[in-house]
Amino acid sequence: MTIAELLAREAELTEQSRDLYGPYLATAMESCGLMATALARIDENRALFAAMHAVVCKHMILAALSFVRRHRVQGSMNLRQVTESAQRACYFLAHQRDHVVRETDEELVVSETKVKEKTYAFFDRSMGEHAEAFRQAKKIINMTEAHASLRGAQLIFRRGAQGNNTFFDADDPVLVNVGLWSIINTAIGVLDAYHLANAQFGGLQFAEDFGDRFAAVSAMRDRLHGELWGDPTVQALEEAAGNEDSPREIW
């Protein structure tokens, strides 16, 4: 299969996704749109927050594209970028000057020394239940998709599959829907964390329609959760995620 043929198949999967994944894809893309437009203003002295927020927005869209193109590990790694960037964005909202080495009209130089450690300490100190929620989100990704594993291999390996037939994950709409639901859930958590950080440290102005749109996405998240978690495949996945010794065949 040539590069052109692979790209054509990627485009085909993307086009088909609107019919295949219905409200899961629609709500995931609404979540991406909400993330991109939730903030009507970011104060000029919060440039480091704005930079990390841009990363959040980018990787949310990349996650959606990865899941519908049947690249689950790639989608999950993009969600890891979302969660880590969102935590750092909140930290920089509260500590906008801590890591600035030099700033001119044309240049902003920062140091990342101990930013990760300081971010986690900040969340434990100032962000309440969000600290544990972000830890759990990354833990699940680390357990299932962040490293080489038989779980990941069985997403693409099928008996008799050879060569380019293993480029795309096995065709399993339920797994794609789980990935898309994870985007929705992550977006809600990130935006709620932004809201809490802003209430404490300021620097942001939310769009006038943010509350209504956030409530609508949250309601759809809950509805889709009830539908998905009634599926035996998802129940088995959830059990496996909490048990490293569980059978791998469910993947």
Short mmCIF file of N, CA and C in Angstrom, two decimals, residues 40-159:
data_model
loop_
_atom_site.label_atom_id
_atom_site.label_comp_id
_atom_site.label_asym_id
_atom_site.label_seq_id
_atom_site.Cartn_x
_atom_site.Cartn_y
_atom_site.Cartn_z
N ALA A 40 -13.42 33.96 26.33
CA ALA A 40 -13.59 35.19 25.56
C ALA A 40 -12.35 36.08 25.66
N ARG A 41 -11.62 35.96 26.77
CA ARG A 41 -10.42 36.77 26.94
C ARG A 41 -9.43 36.07 27.84
N ILE A 42 -8.15 36.13 27.46
CA ILE A 42 -7.05 35.71 28.32
C ILE A 42 -6.17 36.92 28.54
N ASP A 43 -5.97 37.30 29.79
CA ASP A 43 -5.18 38.49 30.08
C ASP A 43 -3.79 38.39 29.46
N GLU A 44 -3.24 39.51 29.02
CA GLU A 44 -1.96 39.52 28.33
C GLU A 44 -0.83 38.96 29.20
N ASN A 45 -0.91 39.14 30.51
CA ASN A 45 0.15 38.63 31.38
C ASN A 45 0.02 37.14 31.67
N ARG A 46 -0.93 36.47 31.00
CA ARG A 46 -1.08 35.02 31.15
C ARG A 46 -0.66 34.30 29.86
N ALA A 47 0.43 34.76 29.27
CA ALA A 47 0.89 34.19 28.00
C ALA A 47 1.25 32.71 28.12
N LEU A 48 1.79 32.31 29.26
CA LEU A 48 2.17 30.91 29.43
C LEU A 48 0.93 30.02 29.51
N PHE A 49 -0.12 30.51 30.17
CA PHE A 49 -1.39 29.78 30.16
C PHE A 49 -1.89 29.65 28.73
N ALA A 50 -1.88 30.75 27.98
CA ALA A 50 -2.39 30.74 26.61
C ALA A 50 -1.64 29.73 25.75
N ALA A 51 -0.32 29.63 25.95
CA ALA A 51 0.48 28.69 25.18
C ALA A 51 0.07 27.25 25.47
N MET A 52 -0.09 26.92 26.75
CA MET A 52 -0.47 25.56 27.11
C MET A 52 -1.91 25.25 26.70
N HIS A 53 -2.78 26.25 26.76
CA HIS A 53 -4.17 26.05 26.33
C HIS A 53 -4.22 25.74 24.84
N ALA A 54 -3.35 26.36 24.05
CA ALA A 54 -3.29 26.06 22.61
C ALA A 54 -2.93 24.60 22.37
N VAL A 55 -2.02 24.07 23.20
CA VAL A 55 -1.65 22.66 23.09
C VAL A 55 -2.84 21.77 23.41
N VAL A 56 -3.59 22.14 24.45
CA VAL A 56 -4.80 21.39 24.83
C VAL A 56 -5.76 21.31 23.65
N CYS A 57 -6.04 22.45 23.03
CA CYS A 57 -7.00 22.49 21.92
C CYS A 57 -6.52 21.64 20.75
N LYS A 58 -5.22 21.74 20.42
CA LYS A 58 -4.68 20.99 19.30
C LYS A 58 -4.81 19.49 19.52
N HIS A 59 -4.40 19.01 20.68
CA HIS A 59 -4.35 17.57 20.90
C HIS A 59 -5.73 16.97 21.14
N MET A 60 -6.70 17.77 21.54
CA MET A 60 -8.06 17.25 21.61
C MET A 60 -8.56 16.89 20.21
N ILE A 61 -8.31 17.75 19.24
CA ILE A 61 -8.74 17.47 17.87
C ILE A 61 -7.96 16.29 17.30
N LEU A 62 -6.64 16.25 17.57
CA LEU A 62 -5.84 15.13 17.09
C LEU A 62 -6.32 13.81 17.69
N ALA A 63 -6.76 13.84 18.95
CA ALA A 63 -7.28 12.63 19.58
C ALA A 63 -8.53 12.15 18.85
N ALA A 64 -9.44 13.06 18.54
CA ALA A 64 -10.66 12.68 17.84
C ALA A 64 -10.34 12.08 16.47
N LEU A 65 -9.44 12.72 15.73
CA LEU A 65 -9.06 12.19 14.42
C LEU A 65 -8.39 10.82 14.54
N SER A 66 -7.58 10.65 15.57
CA SER A 66 -6.90 9.37 15.76
C SER A 66 -7.88 8.25 16.05
N PHE A 67 -8.84 8.49 16.92
CA PHE A 67 -9.80 7.44 17.28
C PHE A 67 -10.64 7.02 16.08
N VAL A 68 -11.16 7.99 15.31
CA VAL A 68 -12.04 7.61 14.19
C VAL A 68 -11.24 6.98 13.06
N ARG A 69 -9.95 7.25 12.99
CA ARG A 69 -9.11 6.60 11.98
C ARG A 69 -8.55 5.27 12.47
N ARG A 70 -9.04 4.81 13.61
CA ARG A 70 -8.69 3.52 14.18
C ARG A 70 -7.20 3.44 14.54
N HIS A 71 -6.75 4.47 15.27
CA HIS A 71 -5.41 4.49 15.87
C HIS A 71 -5.60 4.80 17.36
N ARG A 72 -6.04 3.81 18.12
CA ARG A 72 -6.43 4.05 19.52
C ARG A 72 -5.26 4.49 20.39
N VAL A 73 -4.10 3.86 20.26
CA VAL A 73 -2.95 4.24 21.08
C VAL A 73 -2.58 5.69 20.81
N GLN A 74 -2.57 6.08 19.55
CA GLN A 74 -2.27 7.47 19.20
C GLN A 74 -3.30 8.42 19.82
N GLY A 75 -4.58 8.03 19.78
CA GLY A 75 -5.61 8.86 20.38
C GLY A 75 -5.40 9.03 21.86
N SER A 76 -5.06 7.94 22.55
CA SER A 76 -4.85 8.01 23.99
C SER A 76 -3.62 8.84 24.35
N MET A 77 -2.57 8.74 23.54
CA MET A 77 -1.38 9.55 23.80
C MET A 77 -1.67 11.03 23.59
N ASN A 78 -2.55 11.34 22.64
CA ASN A 78 -2.96 12.74 22.48
C ASN A 78 -3.75 13.21 23.69
N LEU A 79 -4.59 12.34 24.26
CA LEU A 79 -5.32 12.72 25.46
C LEU A 79 -4.38 12.91 26.64
N ARG A 80 -3.28 12.16 26.68
CA ARG A 80 -2.29 12.39 27.73
C ARG A 80 -1.68 13.78 27.59
N GLN A 81 -1.41 14.21 26.35
CA GLN A 81 -0.94 15.57 26.12
C GLN A 81 -1.96 16.59 26.62
N VAL A 82 -3.25 16.30 26.39
CA VAL A 82 -4.30 17.22 26.85
C VAL A 82 -4.26 17.36 28.36
N THR A 83 -4.23 16.24 29.08
CA THR A 83 -4.31 16.31 30.54
C THR A 83 -3.07 16.98 31.12
N GLU A 84 -1.89 16.64 30.63
CA GLU A 84 -0.67 17.23 31.17
C GLU A 84 -0.58 18.71 30.83
N SER A 85 -0.97 19.09 29.62
CA SER A 85 -0.93 20.50 29.23
C SER A 85 -1.95 21.32 30.00
N ALA A 86 -3.12 20.73 30.25
CA ALA A 86 -4.15 21.44 31.01
C ALA A 86 -3.70 21.70 32.44
N GLN A 87 -3.06 20.71 33.05
CA GLN A 87 -2.55 20.92 34.40
C GLN A 87 -1.52 22.05 34.43
N ARG A 88 -0.65 22.04 33.45
CA ARG A 88 0.37 23.10 33.41
C ARG A 88 -0.26 24.45 33.11
N ALA A 89 -1.31 24.46 32.29
CA ALA A 89 -2.00 25.72 32.01
C ALA A 89 -2.56 26.32 33.31
N CYS A 90 -3.19 25.47 34.13
CA CYS A 90 -3.73 25.95 35.41
C CYS A 90 -2.62 26.46 36.31
N TYR A 91 -1.50 25.75 36.32
CA TYR A 91 -0.37 26.19 37.14
C TYR A 91 0.12 27.57 36.70
N PHE A 92 0.24 27.75 35.39
CA PHE A 92 0.73 29.04 34.88
C PHE A 92 -0.29 30.16 35.06
N LEU A 93 -1.57 29.80 35.17
CA LEU A 93 -2.56 30.84 35.47
C LEU A 93 -2.28 31.44 36.84
N ALA A 94 -1.84 30.60 37.76
CA ALA A 94 -1.55 31.06 39.12
C ALA A 94 -0.13 31.57 39.29
N HIS A 95 0.79 31.12 38.44
CA HIS A 95 2.21 31.46 38.58
C HIS A 95 2.75 31.95 37.23
N GLN A 96 2.20 33.04 36.77
CA GLN A 96 2.49 33.48 35.40
C GLN A 96 3.92 33.95 35.18
N ARG A 97 4.66 34.28 36.26
CA ARG A 97 6.02 34.80 36.07
C ARG A 97 7.10 33.86 36.60
N ASP A 98 6.72 32.80 37.26
CA ASP A 98 7.70 31.97 37.96
C ASP A 98 8.82 31.45 37.08
N HIS A 99 8.51 31.12 35.84
CA HIS A 99 9.50 30.45 35.00
C HIS A 99 9.94 31.29 33.80
N VAL A 100 9.62 32.57 33.82
CA VAL A 100 10.04 33.47 32.75
C VAL A 100 11.49 33.90 33.00
N VAL A 101 12.37 33.57 32.08
CA VAL A 101 13.78 33.95 32.19
C VAL A 101 14.02 35.33 31.60
N ARG A 102 13.42 35.57 30.45
CA ARG A 102 13.62 36.86 29.78
C ARG A 102 12.42 37.13 28.88
N GLU A 103 11.99 38.38 28.86
CA GLU A 103 10.85 38.76 28.02
C GLU A 103 11.10 40.10 27.37
N THR A 104 10.93 40.15 26.06
CA THR A 104 10.99 41.39 25.30
C THR A 104 9.73 41.47 24.44
N ASP A 105 9.62 42.51 23.64
CA ASP A 105 8.46 42.62 22.76
C ASP A 105 8.43 41.51 21.72
N GLU A 106 9.59 40.96 21.39
CA GLU A 106 9.66 39.94 20.35
C GLU A 106 9.90 38.53 20.87
N GLU A 107 10.27 38.39 22.15
CA GLU A 107 10.73 37.09 22.61
C GLU A 107 10.30 36.83 24.05
N LEU A 108 9.93 35.58 24.31
CA LEU A 108 9.62 35.13 25.65
C LEU A 108 10.40 33.85 25.90
N VAL A 109 11.37 33.91 26.82
CA VAL A 109 12.21 32.77 27.13
C VAL A 109 11.83 32.25 28.51
N VAL A 110 11.55 30.94 28.58
CA VAL A 110 11.14 30.34 29.85
C VAL A 110 12.02 29.15 30.18
N SER A 111 12.06 28.81 31.45
CA SER A 111 12.77 27.63 31.92
C SER A 111 11.76 26.61 32.43
N GLU A 112 11.93 25.35 32.04
CA GLU A 112 11.01 24.30 32.47
C GLU A 112 11.54 23.56 33.69
N THR A 113 12.57 24.07 34.33
CA THR A 113 13.15 23.39 35.48
C THR A 113 12.11 23.21 36.59
N LYS A 114 11.88 21.97 36.96
CA LYS A 114 10.98 21.59 38.04
C LYS A 114 9.53 22.03 37.84
N VAL A 115 9.16 22.37 36.60
CA VAL A 115 7.76 22.76 36.36
C VAL A 115 6.82 21.61 36.67
N LYS A 116 7.18 20.39 36.26
CA LYS A 116 6.30 19.25 36.50
C LYS A 116 6.05 19.05 37.99
N GLU A 117 7.12 19.05 38.77
CA GLU A 117 6.97 18.84 40.20
C GLU A 117 6.14 19.96 40.84
N LYS A 118 6.40 21.18 40.43
CA LYS A 118 5.66 22.31 40.99
C LYS A 118 4.19 22.28 40.57
N THR A 119 3.94 21.80 39.35
CA THR A 119 2.55 21.69 38.89
C THR A 119 1.76 20.70 39.73
N TYR A 120 2.35 19.53 39.97
CA TYR A 120 1.65 18.52 40.76
C TYR A 120 1.44 19.00 42.20
N ALA A 121 2.44 19.67 42.77
CA ALA A 121 2.30 20.19 44.12
C ALA A 121 1.20 21.25 44.18
N PHE A 122 1.13 22.09 43.15
CA PHE A 122 0.09 23.11 43.06
C PHE A 122 -1.29 22.49 43.02
N PHE A 123 -1.46 21.42 42.22
CA PHE A 123 -2.76 20.77 42.13
C PHE A 123 -3.15 20.16 43.46
N ASP A 124 -2.22 19.51 44.14
CA ASP A 124 -2.53 18.92 45.44
C ASP A 124 -2.93 19.99 46.45
N ARG A 125 -2.33 21.15 46.34
CA ARG A 125 -2.56 22.22 47.31
C ARG A 125 -3.80 23.06 47.00
N SER A 126 -4.04 23.32 45.70
CA SER A 126 -5.03 24.35 45.34
C SER A 126 -6.20 23.88 44.50
N MET A 127 -6.15 22.65 43.95
CA MET A 127 -7.16 22.27 42.96
C MET A 127 -8.09 21.16 43.44
N GLY A 128 -8.08 20.86 44.73
CA GLY A 128 -9.06 19.95 45.31
C GLY A 128 -9.12 18.61 44.63
N GLU A 129 -10.35 18.16 44.31
CA GLU A 129 -10.55 16.83 43.74
C GLU A 129 -9.98 16.71 42.33
N HIS A 130 -9.70 17.83 41.68
CA HIS A 130 -9.13 17.76 40.34
C HIS A 130 -7.77 17.08 40.34
N ALA A 131 -7.01 17.23 41.41
CA ALA A 131 -5.70 16.61 41.48
C ALA A 131 -5.81 15.11 41.32
N GLU A 132 -6.72 14.47 42.04
CA GLU A 132 -6.90 13.03 41.95
C GLU A 132 -7.51 12.63 40.62
N ALA A 133 -8.43 13.43 40.10
CA ALA A 133 -9.06 13.11 38.82
C ALA A 133 -8.04 13.08 37.69
N PHE A 134 -7.14 14.05 37.67
CA PHE A 134 -6.10 14.06 36.64
C PHE A 134 -5.13 12.90 36.82
N ARG A 135 -4.81 12.57 38.06
CA ARG A 135 -3.94 11.41 38.31
C ARG A 135 -4.56 10.13 37.78
N GLN A 136 -5.84 9.95 38.03
CA GLN A 136 -6.52 8.74 37.58
C GLN A 136 -6.60 8.67 36.06
N ALA A 137 -6.85 9.82 35.43
CA ALA A 137 -6.94 9.84 33.97
C ALA A 137 -5.61 9.41 33.34
N LYS A 138 -4.52 9.93 33.86
CA LYS A 138 -3.21 9.55 33.32
C LYS A 138 -2.84 8.11 33.68
N LYS A 139 -3.27 7.66 34.85
CA LYS A 139 -2.98 6.29 35.26
C LYS A 139 -3.62 5.29 34.30
N ILE A 140 -4.85 5.55 33.90
CA ILE A 140 -5.54 4.64 32.99
C ILE A 140 -4.82 4.59 31.64
N ILE A 141 -4.42 5.76 31.15
CA ILE A 141 -3.68 5.81 29.88
C ILE A 141 -2.35 5.07 30.02
N ASN A 142 -1.66 5.29 31.11
CA ASN A 142 -0.36 4.64 31.31
C ASN A 142 -0.49 3.12 31.39
N MET A 143 -1.58 2.65 31.99
CA MET A 143 -1.77 1.22 32.16
C MET A 143 -2.13 0.52 30.86
N THR A 144 -2.80 1.23 29.95
CA THR A 144 -3.36 0.56 28.79
C THR A 144 -2.74 0.94 27.45
N GLU A 145 -2.26 2.19 27.31
CA GLU A 145 -1.80 2.61 25.99
C GLU A 145 -0.44 3.33 25.95
N ALA A 146 0.11 3.74 27.07
CA ALA A 146 1.30 4.57 27.03
C ALA A 146 2.57 3.79 26.70
N HIS A 147 2.56 2.48 26.91
CA HIS A 147 3.76 1.68 26.72
C HIS A 147 3.44 0.45 25.87
N ALA A 148 4.50 -0.13 25.31
CA ALA A 148 4.30 -1.34 24.49
C ALA A 148 3.67 -2.44 25.34
N SER A 149 2.66 -3.09 24.79
CA SER A 149 1.96 -4.13 25.54
C SER A 149 1.21 -5.04 24.59
N LEU A 150 0.82 -6.20 25.10
CA LEU A 150 -0.02 -7.09 24.32
C LEU A 150 -1.39 -6.49 24.06
N ARG A 151 -1.85 -5.65 25.00
CA ARG A 151 -3.14 -4.99 24.79
C ARG A 151 -3.09 -4.17 23.51
N GLY A 152 -2.04 -3.34 23.40
CA GLY A 152 -1.90 -2.51 22.21
C GLY A 152 -1.69 -3.34 20.96
N ALA A 153 -0.91 -4.42 21.06
CA ALA A 153 -0.65 -5.27 19.90
C ALA A 153 -1.93 -5.91 19.38
N GLN A 154 -2.81 -6.31 20.31
CA GLN A 154 -4.03 -6.99 19.88
C GLN A 154 -5.06 -6.04 19.28
N LEU A 155 -4.81 -4.73 19.39
CA LEU A 155 -5.66 -3.79 18.68
C LEU A 155 -5.44 -3.89 17.17
N ILE A 156 -4.21 -4.25 16.76
CA ILE A 156 -3.91 -4.26 15.34
C ILE A 156 -3.68 -5.65 14.79
N PHE A 157 -3.33 -6.60 15.64
CA PHE A 157 -3.00 -7.93 15.15
C PHE A 157 -4.24 -8.79 15.02
N ARG A 158 -4.44 -9.34 13.85
CA ARG A 158 -5.50 -10.32 13.62
C ARG A 158 -4.86 -11.54 12.96
N ARG A 159 -5.30 -12.71 13.27
CA ARG A 159 -4.74 -13.91 12.65
C ARG A 159 -4.87 -13.82 11.13
#
